[in-house]
Amino acid sequence: MTDPIAFAKAIADDTRQRIMKLCCCERLTVTEITAKMQLTQPTISHHLAILRDAGLVNIERQGRETYYSLNQTFLTVCCGTLMMQFAPNEHVTATVKQELLMPE
Amino acid sequence: MTDPIAFAKAIADDTRQRIMKLCCCERLTVTEITAKMQLTQPTISHHLAILRDAGLVNIERQGRETYYSLNQTFLTVCCGTLMMQFAPNEHVTATVKQELLMPE
DNA sequence: TAATCATATCGAAGATTGTCTATTTGTCAA
DNA sequence: TTGACAAATAGACAATCTTCGATATGATTA
């Protein structure tokens, strides 16, 4: 579900991290995102598809527009999984890991 | 220092994550790591260099052998940075983020 | 219905990456 | 000092990825 390799590949690109930052705290249409970047609309759609396939964005279709926003919860879970997998000895208490893995 | 793009690129590969898992909790020589994988020694060295450049492994030269081990602390810091950057609204308390960013 | 707008998909060009073999560098032992 | 071993580097090739222009799909408006 939260495959560390799929997650890492999805966020391992400058363009995608810029997109993630843009729609981190608000939902934006593809056109709005495109306007804020120096890239074409098909390129933005391509990267959004990669983020979507990784489960990293929430999607809301509304008429002919599609709103994208970052799935902060899932991202946090993925980071928690990474830490559990690769930093089991690190001084982050079990409770913290727990909190990270099941936010809310 | 903890560039989220450099970090993501470093861990965005199956071979590197397998190596990370191997030397997560013990230090291993290049020969030992190579023995546990189905790849050649130069390939392993190549991936170790990428992990080294990203700051993700500790290196100890000892005679003609070189021991590698995962830098769990740095990995944890990188995950913390990711969460700070992309999940500021997530219900992980500021203290937790703090703990993640300055372990110990 | 026809025209327009928003987004997705296709196919191709160029760049980047992962892996290999061959070779080099550095260290230890005989 | 020579031979053997450990690890790094160089160069080549195939696979993957990013980006683009062109086009298709789907929804709204005139």
CSV table of C-alpha atoms in Angstrom, one decimal, chain A residues 5-104:
chain,number,residue,atom,x,y,z
A,5,ILE,CA,10.0,2.6,-3.7
A,6,ALA,CA,6.9,3.8,-5.4
A,7,PHE,CA,6.7,6.7,-3.0
A,8,ALA,CA,10.3,7.7,-3.5
A,9,LYS,CA,10.1,7.5,-7.3
A,10,ALA,CA,6.9,9.7,-7.3
A,11,ILE,CA,8.6,12.5,-5.3
A,12,ALA,CA,12.0,12.2,-6.9
A,13,ASP,CA,11.6,15.0,-9.4
A,14,ASP,CA,11.9,18.7,-9.1
A,15,THR,CA,8.8,19.5,-11.2
A,16,ARG,CA,6.7,17.2,-9.1
A,17,GLN,CA,7.9,18.6,-5.8
A,18,ARG,CA,7.1,22.1,-7.1
A,19,ILE,CA,3.6,20.9,-8.0
A,20,MET,CA,3.3,19.3,-4.6
A,21,LYS,CA,4.3,22.5,-2.9
A,22,LEU,CA,1.8,24.5,-4.9
A,23,CYS,CA,-1.2,22.3,-4.1
A,24,CYS,CA,0.0,21.4,-0.7
A,25,CYS,CA,-2.5,23.6,1.1
A,26,GLU,CA,-5.1,24.5,-1.5
A,27,ARG,CA,-6.8,22.8,-4.3
A,28,LEU,CA,-5.9,24.0,-7.8
A,29,THR,CA,-7.0,23.2,-11.4
A,30,VAL,CA,-4.5,21.9,-14.0
A,31,THR,CA,-4.8,25.3,-15.7
A,32,GLU,CA,-3.9,27.1,-12.5
A,33,ILE,CA,-0.9,24.9,-11.8
A,34,THR,CA,0.2,25.3,-15.4
A,35,ALA,CA,0.1,29.0,-15.1
A,36,LYS,CA,2.4,29.0,-12.1
A,37,MET,CA,5.0,26.8,-13.8
A,38,GLN,CA,7.1,27.2,-17.0
A,39,LEU,CA,5.9,24.0,-18.5
A,40,THR,CA,3.2,23.0,-20.9
A,41,GLN,CA,-0.2,21.7,-19.9
A,42,PRO,CA,0.4,18.1,-21.1
A,43,THR,CA,3.6,18.0,-19.1
A,44,ILE,CA,1.7,19.1,-15.9
A,45,SER,CA,-1.0,16.5,-16.6
A,46,HIS,CA,1.7,13.8,-17.0
A,47,HIS,CA,3.2,14.6,-13.6
A,48,LEU,CA,-0.2,14.9,-11.9
A,49,ALA,CA,-0.9,11.4,-13.2
A,50,ILE,CA,2.3,10.1,-11.6
A,51,LEU,CA,1.3,11.7,-8.3
A,52,ARG,CA,-2.2,10.3,-8.6
A,53,ASP,CA,-1.0,6.8,-9.3
A,54,ALA,CA,1.2,7.1,-6.2
A,55,GLY,CA,-1.8,8.1,-4.2
A,56,LEU,CA,-0.3,11.5,-3.4
A,57,VAL,CA,-3.0,13.8,-4.6
A,58,ASN,CA,-6.7,14.1,-4.0
A,59,ILE,CA,-8.8,14.7,-7.1
A,60,GLU,CA,-12.2,16.5,-7.4
A,61,ARG,CA,-13.9,16.8,-10.8
A,62,GLN,CA,-16.2,19.7,-11.0
A,63,GLY,CA,-17.8,20.4,-14.4
A,64,ARG,CA,-15.0,20.6,-16.9
A,65,GLU,CA,-12.4,21.4,-14.3
A,66,THR,CA,-10.4,19.1,-12.1
A,67,TYR,CA,-9.1,20.2,-8.8
A,68,TYR,CA,-5.9,18.7,-7.4
A,69,SER,CA,-4.6,18.9,-3.9
A,70,LEU,CA,-1.8,17.1,-2.0
A,71,ASN,CA,-2.8,14.2,0.2
A,72,GLN,CA,-0.9,15.3,3.3
A,73,THR,CA,-2.0,12.4,5.3
A,74,PHE,CA,-0.8,9.8,2.9
A,75,LEU,CA,2.5,11.6,2.5
A,76,THR,CA,3.0,11.6,6.3
A,77,VAL,CA,2.2,7.9,6.4
A,78,CYS,CA,4.8,7.2,3.7
A,79,CYS,CA,7.4,9.1,5.7
A,80,GLY,CA,6.5,7.1,8.7
A,81,THR,CA,6.9,3.9,6.8
A,82,LEU,CA,10.3,5.0,5.6
A,83,MET,CA,11.5,5.7,9.1
A,84,MET,CA,10.1,2.4,10.4
A,85,GLN,CA,11.9,0.5,7.6
A,86,PHE,CA,15.2,2.3,7.7
A,87,ALA,CA,15.6,4.0,11.0
A,88,PRO,CA,14.4,1.5,13.6
A,89,ASN,CA,17.1,2.4,16.0
A,90,GLU,CA,16.6,6.2,15.7
A,91,HIS,CA,15.6,8.0,18.8
A,92,VAL,CA,12.0,8.7,17.7
A,93,THR,CA,9.8,7.0,20.2
A,94,ALA,CA,7.5,4.2,19.3
A,95,THR,CA,4.6,6.5,20.1
A,96,VAL,CA,5.8,9.0,17.7
A,97,LYS,CA,6.1,6.4,14.9
A,98,GLN,CA,2.6,5.3,15.9
A,99,GLU,CA,1.3,8.8,15.6
A,100,LEU,CA,2.9,9.2,12.2
A,101,LEU,CA,1.6,5.9,10.9
A,102,MET,CA,-2.0,6.6,12.0
A,103,PRO,CA,-2.5,10.3,11.9
A,104,GLU,CA,-5.6,11.7,13.5
